mmCIF file of C-alpha atoms in Angstrom:
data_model
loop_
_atom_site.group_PDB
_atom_site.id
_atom_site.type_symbol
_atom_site.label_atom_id
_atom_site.label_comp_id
_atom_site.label_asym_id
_atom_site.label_seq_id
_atom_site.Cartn_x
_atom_site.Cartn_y
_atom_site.Cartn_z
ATOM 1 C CA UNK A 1 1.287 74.263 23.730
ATOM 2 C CA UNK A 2 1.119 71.444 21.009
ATOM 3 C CA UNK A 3 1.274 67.622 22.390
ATOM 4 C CA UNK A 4 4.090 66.279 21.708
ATOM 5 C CA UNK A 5 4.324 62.979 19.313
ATOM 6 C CA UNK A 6 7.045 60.089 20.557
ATOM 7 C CA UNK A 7 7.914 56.983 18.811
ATOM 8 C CA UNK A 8 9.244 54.465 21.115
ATOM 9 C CA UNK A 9 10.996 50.662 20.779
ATOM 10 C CA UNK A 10 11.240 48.530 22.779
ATOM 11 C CA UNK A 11 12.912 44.678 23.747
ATOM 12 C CA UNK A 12 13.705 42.607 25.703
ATOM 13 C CA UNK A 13 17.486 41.228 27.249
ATOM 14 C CA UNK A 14 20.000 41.484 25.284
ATOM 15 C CA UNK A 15 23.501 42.385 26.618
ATOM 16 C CA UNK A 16 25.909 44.272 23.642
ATOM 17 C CA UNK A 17 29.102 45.625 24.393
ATOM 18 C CA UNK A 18 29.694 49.043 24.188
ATOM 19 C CA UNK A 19 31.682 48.958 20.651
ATOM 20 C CA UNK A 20 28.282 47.258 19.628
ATOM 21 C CA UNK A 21 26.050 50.027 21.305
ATOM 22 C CA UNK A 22 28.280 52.892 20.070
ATOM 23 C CA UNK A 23 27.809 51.391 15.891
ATOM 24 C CA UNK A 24 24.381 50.789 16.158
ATOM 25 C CA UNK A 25 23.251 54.203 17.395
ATOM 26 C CA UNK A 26 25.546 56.044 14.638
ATOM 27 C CA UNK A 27 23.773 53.148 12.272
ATOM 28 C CA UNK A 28 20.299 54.614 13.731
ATOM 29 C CA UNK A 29 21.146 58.372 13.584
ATOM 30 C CA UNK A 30 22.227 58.339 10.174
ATOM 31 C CA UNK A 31 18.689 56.582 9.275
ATOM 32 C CA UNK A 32 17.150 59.500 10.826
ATOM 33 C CA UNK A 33 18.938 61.971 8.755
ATOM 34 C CA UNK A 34 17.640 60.166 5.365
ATOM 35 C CA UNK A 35 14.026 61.007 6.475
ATOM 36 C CA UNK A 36 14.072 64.749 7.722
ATOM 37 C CA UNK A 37 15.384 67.597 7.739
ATOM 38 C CA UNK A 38 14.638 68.200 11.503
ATOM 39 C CA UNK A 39 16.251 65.263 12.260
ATOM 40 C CA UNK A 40 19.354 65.364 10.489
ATOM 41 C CA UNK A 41 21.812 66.345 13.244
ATOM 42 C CA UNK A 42 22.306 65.081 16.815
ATOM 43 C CA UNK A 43 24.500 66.000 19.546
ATOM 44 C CA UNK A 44 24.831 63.923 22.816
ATOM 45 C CA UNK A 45 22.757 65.951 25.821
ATOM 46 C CA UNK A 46 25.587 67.093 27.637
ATOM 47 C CA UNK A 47 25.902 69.382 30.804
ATOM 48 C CA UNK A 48 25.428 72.734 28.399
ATOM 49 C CA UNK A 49 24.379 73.215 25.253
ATOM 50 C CA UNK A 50 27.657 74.820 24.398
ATOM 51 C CA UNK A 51 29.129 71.635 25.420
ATOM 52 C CA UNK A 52 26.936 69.640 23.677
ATOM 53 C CA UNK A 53 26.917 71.803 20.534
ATOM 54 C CA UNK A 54 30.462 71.225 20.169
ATOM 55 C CA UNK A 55 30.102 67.485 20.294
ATOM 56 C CA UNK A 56 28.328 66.951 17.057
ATOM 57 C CA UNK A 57 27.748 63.439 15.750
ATOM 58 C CA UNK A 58 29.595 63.669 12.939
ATOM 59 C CA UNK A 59 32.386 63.522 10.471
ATOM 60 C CA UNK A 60 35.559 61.366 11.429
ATOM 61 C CA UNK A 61 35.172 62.422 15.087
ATOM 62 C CA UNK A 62 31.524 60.610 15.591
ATOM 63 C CA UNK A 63 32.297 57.558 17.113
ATOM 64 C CA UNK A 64 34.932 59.124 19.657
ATOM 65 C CA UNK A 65 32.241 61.694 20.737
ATOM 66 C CA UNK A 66 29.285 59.331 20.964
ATOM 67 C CA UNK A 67 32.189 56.558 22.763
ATOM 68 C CA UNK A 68 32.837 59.135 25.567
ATOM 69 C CA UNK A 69 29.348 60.147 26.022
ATOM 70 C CA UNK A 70 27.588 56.597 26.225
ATOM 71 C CA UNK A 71 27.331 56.201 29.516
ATOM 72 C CA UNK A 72 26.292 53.163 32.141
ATOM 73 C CA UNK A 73 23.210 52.425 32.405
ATOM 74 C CA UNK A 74 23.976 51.797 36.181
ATOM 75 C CA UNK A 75 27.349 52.202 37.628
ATOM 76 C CA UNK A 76 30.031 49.282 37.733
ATOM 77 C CA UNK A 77 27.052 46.759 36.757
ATOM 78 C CA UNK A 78 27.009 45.667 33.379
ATOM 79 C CA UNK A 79 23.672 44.009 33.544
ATOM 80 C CA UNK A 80 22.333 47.161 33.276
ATOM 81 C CA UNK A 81 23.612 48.233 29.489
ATOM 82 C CA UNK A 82 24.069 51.626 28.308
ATOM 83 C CA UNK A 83 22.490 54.718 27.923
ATOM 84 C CA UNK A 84 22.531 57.897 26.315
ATOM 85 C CA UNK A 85 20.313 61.276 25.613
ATOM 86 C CA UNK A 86 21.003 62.750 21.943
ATOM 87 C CA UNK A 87 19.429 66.403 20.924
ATOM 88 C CA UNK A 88 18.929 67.681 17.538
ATOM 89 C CA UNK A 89 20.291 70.803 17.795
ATOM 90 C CA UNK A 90 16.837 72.862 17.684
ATOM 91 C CA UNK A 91 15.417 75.255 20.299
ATOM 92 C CA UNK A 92 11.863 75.448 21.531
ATOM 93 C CA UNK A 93 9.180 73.969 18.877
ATOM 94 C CA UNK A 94 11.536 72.747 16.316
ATOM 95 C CA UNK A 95 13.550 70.566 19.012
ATOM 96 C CA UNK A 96 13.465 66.513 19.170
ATOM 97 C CA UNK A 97 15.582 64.244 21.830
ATOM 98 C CA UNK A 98 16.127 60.545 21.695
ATOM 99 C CA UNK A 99 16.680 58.659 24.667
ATOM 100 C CA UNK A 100 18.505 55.215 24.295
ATOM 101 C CA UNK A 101 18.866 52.411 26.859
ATOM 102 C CA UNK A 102 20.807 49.392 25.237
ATOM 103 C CA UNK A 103 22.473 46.482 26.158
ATOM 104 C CA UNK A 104 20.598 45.661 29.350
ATOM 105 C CA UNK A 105 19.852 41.861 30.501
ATOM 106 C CA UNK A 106 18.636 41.702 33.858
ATOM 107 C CA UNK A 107 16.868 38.245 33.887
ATOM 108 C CA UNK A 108 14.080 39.801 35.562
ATOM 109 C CA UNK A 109 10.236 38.642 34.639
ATOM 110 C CA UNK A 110 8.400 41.626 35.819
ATOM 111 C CA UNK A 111 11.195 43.886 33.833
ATOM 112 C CA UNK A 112 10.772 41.777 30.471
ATOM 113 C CA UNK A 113 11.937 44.862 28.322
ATOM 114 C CA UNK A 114 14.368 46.700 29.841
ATOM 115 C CA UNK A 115 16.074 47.777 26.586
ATOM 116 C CA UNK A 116 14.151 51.297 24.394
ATOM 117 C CA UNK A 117 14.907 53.844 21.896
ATOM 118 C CA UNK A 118 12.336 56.338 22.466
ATOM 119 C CA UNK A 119 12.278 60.088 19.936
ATOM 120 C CA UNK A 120 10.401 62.748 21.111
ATOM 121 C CA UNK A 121 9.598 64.933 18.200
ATOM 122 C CA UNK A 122 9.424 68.323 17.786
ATOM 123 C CA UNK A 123 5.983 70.306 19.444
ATOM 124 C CA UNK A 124 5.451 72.736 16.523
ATOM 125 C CA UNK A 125 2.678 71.628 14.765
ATOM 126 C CA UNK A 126 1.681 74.563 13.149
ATOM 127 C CA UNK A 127 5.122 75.386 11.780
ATOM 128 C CA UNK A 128 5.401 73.460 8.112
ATOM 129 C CA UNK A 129 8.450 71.648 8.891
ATOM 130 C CA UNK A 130 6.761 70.169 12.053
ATOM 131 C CA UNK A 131 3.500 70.114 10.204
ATOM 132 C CA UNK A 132 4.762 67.709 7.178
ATOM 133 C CA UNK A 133 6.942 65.665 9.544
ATOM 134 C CA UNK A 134 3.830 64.662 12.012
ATOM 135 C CA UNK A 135 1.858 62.509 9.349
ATOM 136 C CA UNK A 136 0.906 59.043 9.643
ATOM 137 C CA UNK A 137 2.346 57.617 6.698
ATOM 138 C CA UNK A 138 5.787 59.687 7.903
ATOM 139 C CA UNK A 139 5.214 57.897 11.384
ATOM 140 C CA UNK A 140 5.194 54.717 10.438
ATOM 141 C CA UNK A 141 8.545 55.187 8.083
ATOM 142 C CA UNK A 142 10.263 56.431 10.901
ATOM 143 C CA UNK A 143 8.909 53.510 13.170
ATOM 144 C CA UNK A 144 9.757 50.845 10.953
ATOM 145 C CA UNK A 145 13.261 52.056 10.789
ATOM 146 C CA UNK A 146 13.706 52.133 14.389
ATOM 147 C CA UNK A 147 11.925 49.018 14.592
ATOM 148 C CA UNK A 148 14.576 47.518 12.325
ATOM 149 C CA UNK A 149 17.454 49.290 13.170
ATOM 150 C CA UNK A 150 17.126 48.023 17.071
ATOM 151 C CA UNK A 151 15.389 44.563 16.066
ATOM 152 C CA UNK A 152 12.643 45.555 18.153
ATOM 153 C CA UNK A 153 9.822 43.312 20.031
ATOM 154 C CA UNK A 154 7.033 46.231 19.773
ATOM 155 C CA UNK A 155 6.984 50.241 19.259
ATOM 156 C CA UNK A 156 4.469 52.451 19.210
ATOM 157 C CA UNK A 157 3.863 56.128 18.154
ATOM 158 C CA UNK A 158 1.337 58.202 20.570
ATOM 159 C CA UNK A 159 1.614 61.325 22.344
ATOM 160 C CA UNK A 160 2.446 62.227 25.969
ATOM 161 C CA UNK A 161 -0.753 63.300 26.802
ATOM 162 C CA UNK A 162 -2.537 60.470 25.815
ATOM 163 C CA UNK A 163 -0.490 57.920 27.613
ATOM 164 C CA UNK A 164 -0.727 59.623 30.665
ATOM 165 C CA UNK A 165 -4.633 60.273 30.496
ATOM 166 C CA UNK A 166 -5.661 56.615 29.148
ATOM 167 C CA UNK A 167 -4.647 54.255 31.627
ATOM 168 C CA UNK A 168 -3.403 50.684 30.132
ATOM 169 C CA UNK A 169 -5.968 48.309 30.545
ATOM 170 C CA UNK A 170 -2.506 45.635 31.417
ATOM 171 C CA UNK A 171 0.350 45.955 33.892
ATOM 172 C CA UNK A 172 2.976 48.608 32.560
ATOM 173 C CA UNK A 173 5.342 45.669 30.862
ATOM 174 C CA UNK A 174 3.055 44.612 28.570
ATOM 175 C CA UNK A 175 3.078 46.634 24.572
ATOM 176 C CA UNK A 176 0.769 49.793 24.368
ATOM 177 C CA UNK A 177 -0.890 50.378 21.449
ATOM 178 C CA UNK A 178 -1.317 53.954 19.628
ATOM 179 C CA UNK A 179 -2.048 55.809 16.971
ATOM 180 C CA UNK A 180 0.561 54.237 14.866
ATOM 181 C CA UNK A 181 1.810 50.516 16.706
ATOM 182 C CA UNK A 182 4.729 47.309 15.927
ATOM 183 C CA UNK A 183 4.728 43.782 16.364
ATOM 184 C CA UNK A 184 7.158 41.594 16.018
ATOM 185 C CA UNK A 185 6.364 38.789 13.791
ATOM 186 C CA UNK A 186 6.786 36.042 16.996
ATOM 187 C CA UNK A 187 3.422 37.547 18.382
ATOM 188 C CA UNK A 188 1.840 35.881 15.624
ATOM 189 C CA UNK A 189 -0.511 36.688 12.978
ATOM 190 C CA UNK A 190 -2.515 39.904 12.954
ATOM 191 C CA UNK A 191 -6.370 39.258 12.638
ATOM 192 C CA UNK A 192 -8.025 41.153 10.168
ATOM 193 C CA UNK A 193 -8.629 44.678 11.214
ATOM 194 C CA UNK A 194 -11.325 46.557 9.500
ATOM 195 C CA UNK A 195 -10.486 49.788 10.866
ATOM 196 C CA UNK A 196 -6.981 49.553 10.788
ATOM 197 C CA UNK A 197 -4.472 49.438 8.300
ATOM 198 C CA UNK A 198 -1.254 46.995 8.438
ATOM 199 C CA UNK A 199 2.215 47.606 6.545
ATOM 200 C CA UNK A 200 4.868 44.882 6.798
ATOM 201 C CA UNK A 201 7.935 45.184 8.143
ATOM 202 C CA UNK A 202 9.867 43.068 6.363
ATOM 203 C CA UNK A 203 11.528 40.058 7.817
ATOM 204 C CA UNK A 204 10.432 41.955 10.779
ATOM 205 C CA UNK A 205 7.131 42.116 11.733
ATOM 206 C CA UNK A 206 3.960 44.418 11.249
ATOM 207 C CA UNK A 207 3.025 47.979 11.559
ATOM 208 C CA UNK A 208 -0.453 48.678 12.433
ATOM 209 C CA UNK A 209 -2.136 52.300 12.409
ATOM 210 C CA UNK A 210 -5.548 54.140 12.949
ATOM 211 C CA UNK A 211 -6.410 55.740 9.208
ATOM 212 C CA UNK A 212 -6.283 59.139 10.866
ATOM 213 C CA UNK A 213 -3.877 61.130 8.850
ATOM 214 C CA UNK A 214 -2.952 63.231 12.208
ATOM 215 C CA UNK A 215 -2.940 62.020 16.142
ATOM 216 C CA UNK A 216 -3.966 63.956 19.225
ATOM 217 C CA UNK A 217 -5.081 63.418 22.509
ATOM 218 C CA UNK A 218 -8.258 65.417 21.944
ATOM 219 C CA UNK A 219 -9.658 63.866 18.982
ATOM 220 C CA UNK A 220 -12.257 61.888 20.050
ATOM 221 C CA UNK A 221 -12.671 59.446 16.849
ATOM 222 C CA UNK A 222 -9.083 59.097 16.980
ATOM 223 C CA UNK A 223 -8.798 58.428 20.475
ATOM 224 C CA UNK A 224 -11.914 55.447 20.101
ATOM 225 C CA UNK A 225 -10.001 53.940 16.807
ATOM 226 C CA UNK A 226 -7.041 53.317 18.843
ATOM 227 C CA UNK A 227 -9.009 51.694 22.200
ATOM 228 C CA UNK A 228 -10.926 49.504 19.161
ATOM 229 C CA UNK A 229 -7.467 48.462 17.980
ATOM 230 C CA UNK A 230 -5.828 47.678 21.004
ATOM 231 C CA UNK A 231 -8.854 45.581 21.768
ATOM 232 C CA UNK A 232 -8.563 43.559 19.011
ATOM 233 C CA UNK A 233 -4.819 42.756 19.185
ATOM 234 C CA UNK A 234 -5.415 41.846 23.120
ATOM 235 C CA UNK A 235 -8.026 39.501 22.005
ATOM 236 C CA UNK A 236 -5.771 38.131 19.257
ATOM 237 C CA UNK A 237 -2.978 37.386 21.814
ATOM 238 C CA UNK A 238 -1.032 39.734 20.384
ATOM 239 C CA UNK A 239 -0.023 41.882 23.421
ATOM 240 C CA UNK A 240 1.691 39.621 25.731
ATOM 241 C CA UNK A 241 4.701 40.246 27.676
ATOM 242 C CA UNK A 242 8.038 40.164 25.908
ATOM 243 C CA UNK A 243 9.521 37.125 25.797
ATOM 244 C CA UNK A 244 5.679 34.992 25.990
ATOM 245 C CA UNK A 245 4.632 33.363 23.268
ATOM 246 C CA UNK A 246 1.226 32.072 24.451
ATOM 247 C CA UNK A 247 -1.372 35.402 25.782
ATOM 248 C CA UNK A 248 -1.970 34.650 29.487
ATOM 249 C CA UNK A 249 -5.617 33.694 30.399
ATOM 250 C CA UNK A 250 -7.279 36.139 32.853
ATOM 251 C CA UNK A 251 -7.572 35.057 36.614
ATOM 252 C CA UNK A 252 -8.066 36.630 39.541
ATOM 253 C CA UNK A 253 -5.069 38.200 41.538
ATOM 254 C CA UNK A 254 -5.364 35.805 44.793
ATOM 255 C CA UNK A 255 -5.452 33.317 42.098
ATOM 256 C CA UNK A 256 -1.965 33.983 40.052
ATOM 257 C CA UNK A 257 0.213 34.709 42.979
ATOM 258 C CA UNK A 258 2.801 32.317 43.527
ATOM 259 C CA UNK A 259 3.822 30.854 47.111
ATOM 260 C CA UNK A 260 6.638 33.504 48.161
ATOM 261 C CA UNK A 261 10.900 32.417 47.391
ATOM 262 C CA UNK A 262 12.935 31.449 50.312
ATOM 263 C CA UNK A 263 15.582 33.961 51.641
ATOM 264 C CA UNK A 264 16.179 37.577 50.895
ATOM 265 C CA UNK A 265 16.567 37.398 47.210
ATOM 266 C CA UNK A 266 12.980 35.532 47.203
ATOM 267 C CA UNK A 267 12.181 38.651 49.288
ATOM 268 C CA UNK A 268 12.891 41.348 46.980
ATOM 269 C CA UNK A 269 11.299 39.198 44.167
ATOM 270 C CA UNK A 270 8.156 39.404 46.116
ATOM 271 C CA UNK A 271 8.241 42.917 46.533
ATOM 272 C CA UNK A 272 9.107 43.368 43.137
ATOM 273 C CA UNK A 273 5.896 41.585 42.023
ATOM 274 C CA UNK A 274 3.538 42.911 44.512
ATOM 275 C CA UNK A 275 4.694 46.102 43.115
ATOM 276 C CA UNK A 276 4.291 45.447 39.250
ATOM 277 C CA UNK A 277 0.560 44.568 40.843
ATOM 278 C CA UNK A 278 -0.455 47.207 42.762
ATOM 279 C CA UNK A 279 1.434 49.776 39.792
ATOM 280 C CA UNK A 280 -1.474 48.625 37.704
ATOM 281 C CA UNK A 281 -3.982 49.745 39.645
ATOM 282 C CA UNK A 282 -2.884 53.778 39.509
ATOM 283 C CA UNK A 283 -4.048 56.181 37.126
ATOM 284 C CA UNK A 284 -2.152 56.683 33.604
ATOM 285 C CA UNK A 285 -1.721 60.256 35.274
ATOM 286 C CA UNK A 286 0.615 59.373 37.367
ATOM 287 C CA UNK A 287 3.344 57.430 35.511
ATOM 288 C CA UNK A 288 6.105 59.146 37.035
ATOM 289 C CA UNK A 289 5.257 57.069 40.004
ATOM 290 C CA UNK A 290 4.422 53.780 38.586
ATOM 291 C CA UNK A 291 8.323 54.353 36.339
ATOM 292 C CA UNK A 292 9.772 55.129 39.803
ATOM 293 C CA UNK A 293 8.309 52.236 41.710
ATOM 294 C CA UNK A 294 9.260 49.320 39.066
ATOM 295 C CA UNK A 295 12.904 50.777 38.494
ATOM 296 C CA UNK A 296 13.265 50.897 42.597
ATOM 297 C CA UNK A 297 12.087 47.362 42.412
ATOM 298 C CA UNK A 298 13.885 45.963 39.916
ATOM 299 C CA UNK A 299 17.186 47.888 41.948
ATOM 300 C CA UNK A 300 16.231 46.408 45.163
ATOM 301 C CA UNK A 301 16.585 42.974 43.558
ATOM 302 C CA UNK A 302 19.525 43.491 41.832
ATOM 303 C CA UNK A 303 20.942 44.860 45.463
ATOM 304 C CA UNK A 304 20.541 41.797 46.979
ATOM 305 C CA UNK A 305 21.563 39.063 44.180
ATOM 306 C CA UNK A 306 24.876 41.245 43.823
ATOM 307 C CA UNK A 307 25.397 42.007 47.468
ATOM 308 C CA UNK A 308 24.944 45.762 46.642
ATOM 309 C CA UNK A 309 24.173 48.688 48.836
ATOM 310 C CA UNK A 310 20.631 46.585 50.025
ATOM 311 C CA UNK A 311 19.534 49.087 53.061
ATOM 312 C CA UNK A 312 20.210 52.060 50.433
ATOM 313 C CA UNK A 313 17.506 50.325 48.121
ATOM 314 C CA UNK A 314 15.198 48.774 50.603
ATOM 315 C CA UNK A 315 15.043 52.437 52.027
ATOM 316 C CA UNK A 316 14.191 53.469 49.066
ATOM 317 C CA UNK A 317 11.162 51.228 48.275
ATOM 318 C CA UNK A 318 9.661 51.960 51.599
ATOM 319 C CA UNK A 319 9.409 55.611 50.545
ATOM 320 C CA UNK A 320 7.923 54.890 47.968
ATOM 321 C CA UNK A 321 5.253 52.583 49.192
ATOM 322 C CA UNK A 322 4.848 55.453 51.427
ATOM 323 C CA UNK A 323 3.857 57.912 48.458
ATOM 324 C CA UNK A 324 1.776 54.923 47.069
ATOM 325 C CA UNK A 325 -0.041 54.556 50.512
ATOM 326 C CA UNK A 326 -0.902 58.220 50.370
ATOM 327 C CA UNK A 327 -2.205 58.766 47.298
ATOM 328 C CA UNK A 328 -3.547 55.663 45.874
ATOM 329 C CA UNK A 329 -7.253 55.621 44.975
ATOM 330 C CA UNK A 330 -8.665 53.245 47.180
ATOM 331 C CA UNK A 331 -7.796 49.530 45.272
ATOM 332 C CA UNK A 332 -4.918 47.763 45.598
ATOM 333 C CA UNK A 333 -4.392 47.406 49.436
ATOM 334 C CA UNK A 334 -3.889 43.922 49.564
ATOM 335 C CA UNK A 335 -0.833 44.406 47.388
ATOM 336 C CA UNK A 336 0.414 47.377 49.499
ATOM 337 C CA UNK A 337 0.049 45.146 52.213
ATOM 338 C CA UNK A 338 2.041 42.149 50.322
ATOM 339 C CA UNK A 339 4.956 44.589 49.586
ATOM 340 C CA UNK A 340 5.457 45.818 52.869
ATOM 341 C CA UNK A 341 5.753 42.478 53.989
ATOM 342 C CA UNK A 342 7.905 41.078 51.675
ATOM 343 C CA UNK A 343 10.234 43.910 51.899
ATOM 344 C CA UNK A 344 10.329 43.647 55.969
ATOM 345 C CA UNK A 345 11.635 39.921 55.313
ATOM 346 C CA UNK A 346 14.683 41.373 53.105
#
């Protein structure tokens, strides 16, 4: 089976209400129909397909639909935004999702960019329509106007497999990079990349690509143009966390860790951080666990600031470090160690 090509926004806090949510992803689908065929209708992902067939984005019954389907992004707390699966309509190769979380400010610093828009394109890639859609100069149209639509900090175009067999050489909240990448303009100027090519956003920021006309995970030139790339925008400071505006200087980990927070809250913040440490350290292979880990961290300390269910949580996290204890490859002990203490204090 053909990869499968994403392209992915992200940024950072930024609460909207759900009026706000519901216009801006009927502002973004109709965007998408301008540039494709394959992309010109979208239903919200419902229970069935019969179900969600009959709930068509369009016409004079659009926003109603997409109002009753936008649902929270975590129950009766409004920190957490909204969020939403759409499908195009398409079966087997010819079918593309978009997965939306919006409206999300948490306040957290190891969570700087909780809000995305991520599509996952069709996997034909022999079949014409697939075959003209997954071009670079395509990609970075459809970036751009993702980029612009959400107001974006940084976006990327890859595939699956590639993300999940290159590790990131930074923790998992800082920007990837890819065959086809964004920047916002407040990461500062792009250096001058010779084998790269840049297209401005307008008012926006920057789109930098590999010149490879096509993307895959087994393309070996391809795959070395994008590690050159990304090395050159970490060097330029360009990759920071959301929300930075200086590149932070490499120390050592005993070095960097703050003196733990008082009280439980400064508990789960600990954990939380030892976490977003020791998730670095695990192969790009296993993302599901690294996704799982942050997102039961980041609930754990939302549990106890909001007096939530905190043993439900806590519980939770200890499973997980559990996992994490079992199949981690050998580094990263002293921040297994750090979590499990921090999380017997909340």
């Amino acid at each position: 089976m053909a990869e499968r090509h994403h392209v992915g926004v992200y940024w950072g806090d930024r609460r909207s209400a759900k009026e706000q949510a519901v216009a801006t992803i009927l502002d973004m689908t109709a965007r998408l129909r301008a540039q494709d065929a394959l992309l010109s209708r979208w239903y919200p992902q419902l229970a069935t397909r019969e179900a969600s067939r009959a709930s068509e984005l369009t016409g004079e019954h659009a926003r109603e639909r997409l109002d009753a389907a936008l649902a929270p992004g975590v129950e009766d707390d409004p920190n957490h935004g909204w969020a939403i699966k759409l499908w195009n309509g398409h079966d087997e190769s010819l079918s593309a999702r978009i997965e939306v979380s919006v409206g999300a400010s948490l306040g957290l610093p190891f969570c700087p960019a909780p809000n995305s828009c991520v599509l996952q394109l069709p996997r034909g890639l022999h079949e014409a329509p697939v075959d003209a859609l997954l071009r670079r100069e395509r990609m970075v149209t459809l970036l751009a106007e993702l980029a612009r639509v959400w107001e974006a900090d940084w976006g990327i175009v890859s595939t699956d497999e590639y993300m999940l067999s290159v590790p990131a050489s930074r923790p998992p909240h800082h920007p990837r990079v890819g065959w086809v990448t964004f920047l916002h303009e407040r990461r500062g100027p792009i250096p001058s990349l010779a084998k790269a090519l840049v297209t401005p956003v307008e008012g926006l920021g920057v789109i930098v690509s590999t010149p490879h006309e096509r993307f895959t995970s087994n393309d070996g030139d391809a795959v070395e143009n994008v590690k050159w790339m990304e090395d050159a925008l970490a060097n330029a400071g360009a990759l920071m966390p959301t929300g930075e505006q200086r590149p932070a200087r490499t120390a050592s980990p005993q070095a960097t860790r703050a003196a733990p927070a008082e009280g439980a809250y400064g508990a789960a913040l600990d954990v939380a951080g030892a976490v977003d440490a020791l998730a670095s350290r695990f192969p790009g292979r296993r993302a599901d666990l690294i996704d799982t880990m942050l997102r039961a961290a980041t609930a754990l300390v939302v549990a106890v600031s909001t007096q939530g269910d905190i043993a439900r949580a806590a519980g939770e996290m200890r499973a997980l470090l559990d996992v994490a204890e079992r199949i981690h490859t050998g580094a990263g002990d002293d921040d297994l160690a750090r979590a499990r203490a921090a999380l017997a204090r909340v």
